[in-house]
Amino acid sequence: MFNTTDDFNPYLAPGERVVWQGQGRRRMNSMALSGWIVMAVFLGIILIFLTLAVTLPMSSRSRSDDAPVFIILPFVFLMIGLSVGLPLILLGQRSNNALYAVTANLVIIIYPGVKGWGKRVAVLPLKGLQQIVLSENRDGTGTLTFGVYPMTVNTRYSGGLWLDSLPAFWNIERALEVYQLIRKQMADH
């Protein structure tokens, strides 16, 4: 899977050991899917405008000054689609490559560098965690979110956008077991 020594040792105290390590399941998550949907919708809008730009000037009744609008608008929609959809796709890919660990005192999340972003590490002391939210799927996979529930926080001003704004174990196997392990580690210390 991955090498604990190389990945997590720089963040561990002397004598501290990893009690659980994992990685999100590699499948398309909702964030990446949202990005693809946004890109597909805007591509559809672009195709409609380009079709109108070609067909309207050919009709005898609609020879007007509207043709440049049908050529400029696709570029506007292309920029909007790329600026919204592409970051969602890249952040979804980044969450699929994240490495997770739990020690007796810490939760460690390592996002390896992917296209356009460098490596990012979140080290959270278990003692300071105010809230852990478990979202479990039918197949036992799930997400553990550390901190305030995402819908109640203004993510724009809390350290980043979307994925980076709230530390979480995204799409992990046996999410309930990991949740119970973290609660046990919190109770022991």
PDB file of C-alpha atoms in Angstrom:
ATOM      1  CA  MET A   1       0.000   0.000   0.000  1.00  0.00           C
ATOM      2  CA  PHE A   2       2.473   2.656   1.166  1.00  0.00           C
ATOM      3  CA  ASN A   3       5.515   2.907   3.397  1.00  0.00           C
ATOM      4  CA  THR A   4       4.583   4.115   6.884  1.00  0.00           C
ATOM      5  CA  THR A   5       8.154   4.972   7.805  1.00  0.00           C
ATOM      6  CA  ASP A   6       8.723   7.283   4.877  1.00  0.00           C
ATOM      7  CA  ASP A   7       5.294   8.888   4.828  1.00  0.00           C
ATOM      8  CA  PHE A   8       4.360   9.372   8.483  1.00  0.00           C
ATOM      9  CA  ASN A   9       7.592   9.293  10.543  1.00  0.00           C
ATOM     10  CA  PRO A  10       8.403  12.998  10.137  1.00  0.00           C
ATOM     11  CA  TYR A  11       5.131  13.791  11.941  1.00  0.00           C
ATOM     12  CA  LEU A  12       5.401  11.265  14.790  1.00  0.00           C
ATOM     13  CA  ALA A  13       6.852  11.940  18.226  1.00  0.00           C
ATOM     14  CA  PRO A  14       9.690   9.655  19.372  1.00  0.00           C
ATOM     15  CA  GLY A  15       8.221   6.299  20.372  1.00  0.00           C
ATOM     16  CA  GLU A  16       4.819   7.081  18.880  1.00  0.00           C
ATOM     17  CA  ARG A  17       3.387   4.397  16.611  1.00  0.00           C
ATOM     18  CA  VAL A  18       0.679   4.238  13.990  1.00  0.00           C
ATOM     19  CA  VAL A  19      -2.353   2.199  15.151  1.00  0.00           C
ATOM     20  CA  TRP A  20      -4.231   2.472  11.831  1.00  0.00           C
ATOM     21  CA  GLN A  21      -3.287   3.535   8.327  1.00  0.00           C
ATOM     22  CA  GLY A  22      -5.296   3.630   5.171  1.00  0.00           C
ATOM     23  CA  GLN A  23      -6.141   5.245   1.909  1.00  0.00           C
ATOM     24  CA  GLY A  24      -9.423   6.156   0.272  1.00  0.00           C
ATOM     25  CA  ARG A  25     -10.928   3.667  -2.159  1.00  0.00           C
ATOM     26  CA  ARG A  26      -9.937   4.528  -5.678  1.00  0.00           C
ATOM     27  CA  ARG A  27     -13.179   5.293  -7.385  1.00  0.00           C
ATOM     28  CA  MET A  28     -14.769   8.441  -8.675  1.00  0.00           C
ATOM     29  CA  ASN A  29     -15.931  10.419  -5.668  1.00  0.00           C
ATOM     30  CA  SER A  30     -18.763  12.923  -5.643  1.00  0.00           C
ATOM     31  CA  MET A  31     -16.378  15.860  -5.926  1.00  0.00           C
ATOM     32  CA  ALA A  32     -14.795  14.603  -9.151  1.00  0.00           C
ATOM     33  CA  LEU A  33     -18.199  13.549 -10.478  1.00  0.00           C
ATOM     34  CA  SER A  34     -19.522  17.064  -9.823  1.00  0.00           C
ATOM     35  CA  GLY A  35     -16.619  18.495 -11.797  1.00  0.00           C
ATOM     36  CA  TRP A  36     -17.328  16.225 -14.765  1.00  0.00           C
ATOM     37  CA  ILE A  37     -21.036  17.119 -14.638  1.00  0.00           C
ATOM     38  CA  VAL A  38     -20.248  20.859 -14.618  1.00  0.00           C
ATOM     39  CA  MET A  39     -17.872  20.423 -17.544  1.00  0.00           C
ATOM     40  CA  ALA A  40     -20.446  18.361 -19.501  1.00  0.00           C
ATOM     41  CA  VAL A  41     -23.239  20.906 -18.919  1.00  0.00           C
ATOM     42  CA  PHE A  42     -21.083  23.804 -20.047  1.00  0.00           C
ATOM     43  CA  LEU A  43     -19.844  21.815 -23.049  1.00  0.00           C
ATOM     44  CA  GLY A  44     -23.487  21.210 -24.007  1.00  0.00           C
ATOM     45  CA  ILE A  45     -24.240  24.932 -23.725  1.00  0.00           C
ATOM     46  CA  ILE A  46     -21.194  25.714 -25.867  1.00  0.00           C
ATOM     47  CA  LEU A  47     -22.331  23.275 -28.551  1.00  0.00           C
ATOM     48  CA  ILE A  48     -25.816  24.828 -28.596  1.00  0.00           C
ATOM     49  CA  PHE A  49     -24.403  28.327 -29.072  1.00  0.00           C
ATOM     50  CA  LEU A  50     -21.979  27.189 -31.761  1.00  0.00           C
ATOM     51  CA  THR A  51     -24.822  25.446 -33.592  1.00  0.00           C
ATOM     52  CA  LEU A  52     -26.886  28.632 -33.404  1.00  0.00           C
ATOM     53  CA  ALA A  53     -23.906  30.665 -34.609  1.00  0.00           C
ATOM     54  CA  VAL A  54     -23.672  28.486 -37.706  1.00  0.00           C
ATOM     55  CA  THR A  55     -27.378  28.036 -38.503  1.00  0.00           C
ATOM     56  CA  LEU A  56     -28.829  31.489 -37.749  1.00  0.00           C
ATOM     57  CA  PRO A  57     -26.794  33.457 -40.292  1.00  0.00           C
ATOM     58  CA  MET A  58     -27.884  30.985 -42.982  1.00  0.00           C
ATOM     59  CA  SER A  59     -31.577  31.678 -42.495  1.00  0.00           C
ATOM     60  CA  SER A  60     -32.893  34.597 -44.511  1.00  0.00           C
ATOM     61  CA  ARG A  61     -34.971  36.168 -41.728  1.00  0.00           C
ATOM     62  CA  SER A  62     -32.348  36.268 -38.998  1.00  0.00           C
ATOM     63  CA  ARG A  63     -29.553  38.146 -40.699  1.00  0.00           C
ATOM     64  CA  SER A  64     -28.725  40.514 -37.896  1.00  0.00           C
ATOM     65  CA  ASP A  65     -25.932  41.674 -35.679  1.00  0.00           C
ATOM     66  CA  ASP A  66     -26.489  38.825 -33.184  1.00  0.00           C
ATOM     67  CA  ALA A  67     -23.964  36.468 -34.805  1.00  0.00           C
ATOM     68  CA  PRO A  68     -20.925  37.789 -32.852  1.00  0.00           C
ATOM     69  CA  VAL A  69     -22.790  37.127 -29.597  1.00  0.00           C
ATOM     70  CA  PHE A  70     -23.164  33.466 -30.530  1.00  0.00           C
ATOM     71  CA  ILE A  71     -19.440  33.266 -31.155  1.00  0.00           C
ATOM     72  CA  ILE A  72     -18.323  35.111 -27.994  1.00  0.00           C
ATOM     73  CA  LEU A  73     -20.664  33.366 -25.529  1.00  0.00           C
ATOM     74  CA  PRO A  74     -19.165  29.877 -26.052  1.00  0.00           C
ATOM     75  CA  PHE A  75     -15.779  31.203 -24.955  1.00  0.00           C
ATOM     76  CA  VAL A  76     -17.346  32.719 -21.827  1.00  0.00           C
ATOM     77  CA  PHE A  77     -19.037  29.407 -20.995  1.00  0.00           C
ATOM     78  CA  LEU A  78     -15.802  27.537 -21.691  1.00  0.00           C
ATOM     79  CA  MET A  79     -13.946  29.702 -19.172  1.00  0.00           C
ATOM     80  CA  ILE A  80     -16.687  29.271 -16.547  1.00  0.00           C
ATOM     81  CA  GLY A  81     -16.859  25.507 -17.088  1.00  0.00           C
ATOM     82  CA  LEU A  82     -13.107  25.077 -16.832  1.00  0.00           C
ATOM     83  CA  SER A  83     -12.727  27.369 -13.821  1.00  0.00           C
ATOM     84  CA  VAL A  84     -15.403  25.493 -11.842  1.00  0.00           C
ATOM     85  CA  GLY A  85     -15.196  21.943 -13.180  1.00  0.00           C
ATOM     86  CA  LEU A  86     -11.447  21.438 -13.450  1.00  0.00           C
ATOM     87  CA  PRO A  87     -10.625  22.292  -9.802  1.00  0.00           C
ATOM     88  CA  LEU A  88     -13.345  19.894  -8.637  1.00  0.00           C
ATOM     89  CA  ILE A  89     -11.906  17.109 -10.783  1.00  0.00           C
ATOM     90  CA  LEU A  90      -8.361  17.754  -9.537  1.00  0.00           C
ATOM     91  CA  LEU A  91      -9.447  17.944  -5.893  1.00  0.00           C
ATOM     92  CA  GLY A  92     -11.352  14.687  -6.305  1.00  0.00           C
ATOM     93  CA  GLN A  93      -8.222  13.070  -7.723  1.00  0.00           C
ATOM     94  CA  ARG A  94      -6.201  14.469  -4.843  1.00  0.00           C
ATOM     95  CA  SER A  95      -8.576  12.990  -2.262  1.00  0.00           C
ATOM     96  CA  ASN A  96      -8.280   9.580  -3.950  1.00  0.00           C
ATOM     97  CA  ASN A  97      -4.497   9.665  -3.453  1.00  0.00           C
ATOM     98  CA  ALA A  98      -4.553  10.843   0.177  1.00  0.00           C
ATOM     99  CA  LEU A  99      -2.863   8.768   2.885  1.00  0.00           C
ATOM    100  CA  TYR A 100      -4.398   8.546   6.358  1.00  0.00           C
ATOM    101  CA  ALA A 101      -3.045   7.479   9.741  1.00  0.00           C
ATOM    102  CA  VAL A 102      -4.198   7.382  13.353  1.00  0.00           C
ATOM    103  CA  THR A 103      -1.815   7.247  16.316  1.00  0.00           C
ATOM    104  CA  ALA A 104      -2.527   7.343  20.031  1.00  0.00           C
ATOM    105  CA  ASN A 105      -2.415  11.150  19.919  1.00  0.00           C
ATOM    106  CA  LEU A 106      -2.806  12.270  16.305  1.00  0.00           C
ATOM    107  CA  VAL A 107      -4.762  12.028  13.095  1.00  0.00           C
ATOM    108  CA  ILE A 108      -2.477  12.502  10.073  1.00  0.00           C
ATOM    109  CA  ILE A 109      -3.661  13.254   6.543  1.00  0.00           C
ATOM    110  CA  ILE A 110      -1.156  13.472   3.690  1.00  0.00           C
ATOM    111  CA  TYR A 111      -2.270  14.711   0.285  1.00  0.00           C
ATOM    112  CA  PRO A 112       0.561  13.871  -2.126  1.00  0.00           C
ATOM    113  CA  GLY A 113       1.313  16.388  -4.823  1.00  0.00           C
ATOM    114  CA  VAL A 114      -0.789  16.137  -7.982  1.00  0.00           C
ATOM    115  CA  LYS A 115      -0.994  18.307 -11.085  1.00  0.00           C
ATOM    116  CA  GLY A 116      -0.792  21.899  -9.972  1.00  0.00           C
ATOM    117  CA  TRP A 117      -0.684  21.300  -6.220  1.00  0.00           C
ATOM    118  CA  GLY A 118       2.196  20.346  -3.990  1.00  0.00           C
ATOM    119  CA  LYS A 119       2.107  17.991  -1.038  1.00  0.00           C
ATOM    120  CA  ARG A 120      -0.172  19.058   1.819  1.00  0.00           C
ATOM    121  CA  VAL A 121      -0.181  17.581   5.317  1.00  0.00           C
ATOM    122  CA  ALA A 122      -2.726  17.967   8.109  1.00  0.00           C
ATOM    123  CA  VAL A 123      -1.725  16.796  11.594  1.00  0.00           C
ATOM    124  CA  LEU A 124      -4.578  17.009  14.090  1.00  0.00           C
ATOM    125  CA  PRO A 125      -4.192  16.278  17.801  1.00  0.00           C
ATOM    126  CA  LEU A 126      -6.969  13.971  19.009  1.00  0.00           C
ATOM    127  CA  LYS A 127      -7.206  15.954  22.217  1.00  0.00           C
ATOM    128  CA  GLY A 128      -8.287  19.095  20.354  1.00  0.00           C
ATOM    129  CA  LEU A 129     -10.905  17.552  18.065  1.00  0.00           C
ATOM    130  CA  GLN A 130     -14.306  19.042  18.818  1.00  0.00           C
ATOM    131  CA  GLN A 131     -16.344  16.832  16.544  1.00  0.00           C
ATOM    132  CA  ILE A 132     -15.980  13.721  14.391  1.00  0.00           C
ATOM    133  CA  VAL A 133     -18.711  13.113  11.816  1.00  0.00           C
ATOM    134  CA  LEU A 134     -19.124   9.626  10.343  1.00  0.00           C
ATOM    135  CA  SER A 135     -20.874   9.253   6.990  1.00  0.00           C
ATOM    136  CA  GLU A 136     -21.159   5.549   6.197  1.00  0.00           C
ATOM    137  CA  ASN A 137     -22.292   3.931   2.953  1.00  0.00           C
ATOM    138  CA  ARG A 138     -24.123   0.615   2.594  1.00  0.00           C
ATOM    139  CA  ASP A 139     -20.937  -1.187   1.579  1.00  0.00           C
ATOM    140  CA  GLY A 140     -19.074  -0.178   4.769  1.00  0.00           C
ATOM    141  CA  THR A 141     -17.007   2.554   3.162  1.00  0.00           C
ATOM    142  CA  GLY A 142     -17.415   6.071   4.414  1.00  0.00           C
ATOM    143  CA  THR A 143     -15.966   9.424   5.304  1.00  0.00           C
ATOM    144  CA  LEU A 144     -14.793  10.707   8.672  1.00  0.00           C
ATOM    145  CA  THR A 145     -14.839  14.485   8.939  1.00  0.00           C
ATOM    146  CA  PHE A 146     -12.870  16.139  11.729  1.00  0.00           C
ATOM    147  CA  GLY A 147     -14.220  19.445  12.963  1.00  0.00           C
ATOM    148  CA  VAL A 148     -17.401  21.414  12.410  1.00  0.00           C
ATOM    149  CA  TYR A 149     -19.901  19.845  10.026  1.00  0.00           C
ATOM    150  CA  PRO A 150     -19.137  21.117   6.496  1.00  0.00           C
ATOM    151  CA  MET A 151     -22.582  22.613   5.861  1.00  0.00           C
ATOM    152  CA  THR A 152     -22.292  24.977   8.828  1.00  0.00           C
ATOM    153  CA  VAL A 153     -18.875  26.434   8.099  1.00  0.00           C
ATOM    154  CA  ASN A 154     -17.984  29.132   5.615  1.00  0.00           C
ATOM    155  CA  THR A 155     -15.414  27.069   3.729  1.00  0.00           C
ATOM    156  CA  ARG A 156     -14.128  29.995   1.725  1.00  0.00           C
ATOM    157  CA  TYR A 157     -12.450  31.516   4.787  1.00  0.00           C
ATOM    158  CA  SER A 158     -11.421  28.373   6.651  1.00  0.00           C
ATOM    159  CA  GLY A 159      -8.154  27.570   4.957  1.00  0.00           C
ATOM    160  CA  GLY A 160      -9.060  26.763   1.397  1.00  0.00           C
ATOM    161  CA  LEU A 161     -11.744  25.617  -0.958  1.00  0.00           C
ATOM    162  CA  TRP A 162     -13.797  22.404  -0.950  1.00  0.00           C
ATOM    163  CA  LEU A 163     -11.539  19.510   0.027  1.00  0.00           C
ATOM    164  CA  ASP A 164      -8.806  21.445   1.797  1.00  0.00           C
ATOM    165  CA  SER A 165     -11.166  23.425   3.988  1.00  0.00           C
ATOM    166  CA  LEU A 166     -12.052  20.586   6.361  1.00  0.00           C
ATOM    167  CA  PRO A 167      -9.779  17.658   7.257  1.00  0.00           C
ATOM    168  CA  ALA A 168     -11.372  14.294   6.508  1.00  0.00           C
ATOM    169  CA  PHE A 169     -10.681  10.645   5.757  1.00  0.00           C
ATOM    170  CA  TRP A 170     -12.462  10.430   2.382  1.00  0.00           C
ATOM    171  CA  ASN A 171     -14.033   7.170   1.180  1.00  0.00           C
ATOM    172  CA  ILE A 172     -12.176   4.762   3.488  1.00  0.00           C
ATOM    173  CA  GLU A 173     -12.851   1.049   3.976  1.00  0.00           C
ATOM    174  CA  ARG A 174     -14.511  -0.037   7.259  1.00  0.00           C
ATOM    175  CA  ALA A 175     -15.277   3.544   8.266  1.00  0.00           C
ATOM    176  CA  LEU A 176     -17.209   2.540  11.410  1.00  0.00           C
ATOM    177  CA  GLU A 177     -14.250   0.529  12.749  1.00  0.00           C
ATOM    178  CA  VAL A 178     -11.890   3.456  12.184  1.00  0.00           C
ATOM    179  CA  TYR A 179     -14.386   5.807  13.849  1.00  0.00           C
ATOM    180  CA  GLN A 180     -14.598   3.515  16.890  1.00  0.00           C
ATOM    181  CA  LEU A 181     -10.790   3.232  17.016  1.00  0.00           C
ATOM    182  CA  ILE A 182     -10.408   7.015  17.031  1.00  0.00           C
ATOM    183  CA  ARG A 183     -13.049   7.383  19.764  1.00  0.00           C
ATOM    184  CA  LYS A 184     -11.184   4.744  21.810  1.00  0.00           C
ATOM    185  CA  GLN A 185      -7.872   6.572  21.334  1.00  0.00           C
ATOM    186  CA  MET A 186      -9.537   9.815  22.433  1.00  0.00           C
ATOM    187  CA  ALA A 187     -10.996   8.163  25.539  1.00  0.00           C
ATOM    188  CA  ASP A 188      -7.652   6.581  26.505  1.00  0.00           C
ATOM    189  CA  HIS A 189      -5.853   9.933  26.511  1.00  0.00           C
TER     190      HIS A 189
END
